[in-house]
CSV table of C-alpha atoms in Angstrom, one decimal:
chain,number,residue,atom,x,y,z
A,44,MET,CA,0.0,0.0,0.0
A,45,LYS,CA,1.4,3.4,-0.9
A,46,THR,CA,1.4,6.3,1.5
A,47,ALA,CA,0.0,9.7,0.7
A,48,CYS,CA,2.4,12.3,-0.6
A,49,THR,CA,2.6,15.4,1.6
A,50,GLN,CA,4.2,18.7,0.8
A,51,VAL,CA,7.2,19.9,2.6
A,52,SER,CA,6.2,22.7,4.9
A,53,LEU,CA,7.7,26.2,4.7
A,54,LYS,CA,9.4,25.7,8.0
A,55,ASP,CA,11.1,22.5,6.8
A,56,ARG,CA,12.1,24.2,3.5
A,57,ARG,CA,13.8,26.9,5.5
A,58,LYS,CA,15.7,24.2,7.5
A,59,ILE,CA,16.7,22.5,4.3
A,60,GLU,CA,18.0,25.7,2.8
A,61,GLU,CA,20.1,26.4,6.0
A,62,TRP,CA,21.4,22.9,6.0
A,63,TRP,CA,22.2,23.0,2.3
A,64,HIS,CA,24.3,26.1,2.7
A,65,ALA,CA,26.0,24.5,5.7
A,66,LYS,CA,26.8,21.5,3.5
A,67,VAL,CA,24.8,19.0,5.6
A,68,PRO,CA,24.4,15.7,3.7
A,69,VAL,CA,20.9,15.1,2.1
A,70,ARG,CA,20.8,11.8,3.9
A,71,GLU,CA,21.1,13.5,7.3
A,72,MET,CA,18.5,16.1,6.4
A,73,ALA,CA,16.1,13.3,5.4
A,74,ARG,CA,16.7,11.4,8.6
A,75,VAL,CA,16.0,14.4,10.8
A,76,LEU,CA,12.9,15.5,8.9
A,77,LYS,CA,11.7,11.9,8.6
A,78,ARG,CA,11.4,12.2,4.8
A,79,HIS,CA,12.9,10.2,1.9
A,80,LYS,CA,16.1,11.6,0.5
A,81,SER,CA,14.4,12.0,-2.9
A,82,THR,CA,11.9,14.4,-1.3
A,83,ILE,CA,14.8,16.5,-0.1
A,84,HIS,CA,16.5,16.4,-3.5
A,85,SER,CA,13.4,17.4,-5.3
A,86,ASP,CA,13.0,20.4,-3.0
A,87,ILE,CA,16.6,21.5,-3.4
A,88,LYS,CA,16.9,21.0,-7.1
A,89,PRO,CA,14.5,23.8,-8.3
A,90,ASN,CA,15.6,26.2,-5.6
A,91,PHE,CA,19.3,25.6,-6.3
A,92,TRP,CA,19.2,26.9,-9.8
A,93,ALA,CA,17.1,29.9,-8.8
A,94,ASP,CA,19.7,30.9,-6.2
A,95,ALA,CA,22.5,30.5,-8.7
A,96,PHE,CA,20.9,32.9,-11.1
A,97,LEU,CA,19.9,35.4,-8.4
A,98,SER,CA,23.4,35.7,-6.9
A,99,VAL,CA,25.0,36.8,-10.1
A,100,ASP,CA,25.3,40.6,-10.1
């Protein structure tokens, strides 16, 4: 039986962003947030490119 997909909350997204900049491994983020690592990756991936383009001045 599959489990229902739930969205990552804004609070968790902020944590993921902080941890990403602090170079925390995705596996550790997933363990702490009790999410699958692919969920963390899918949240980081779109935001990563947006940050890369925004930081270029």
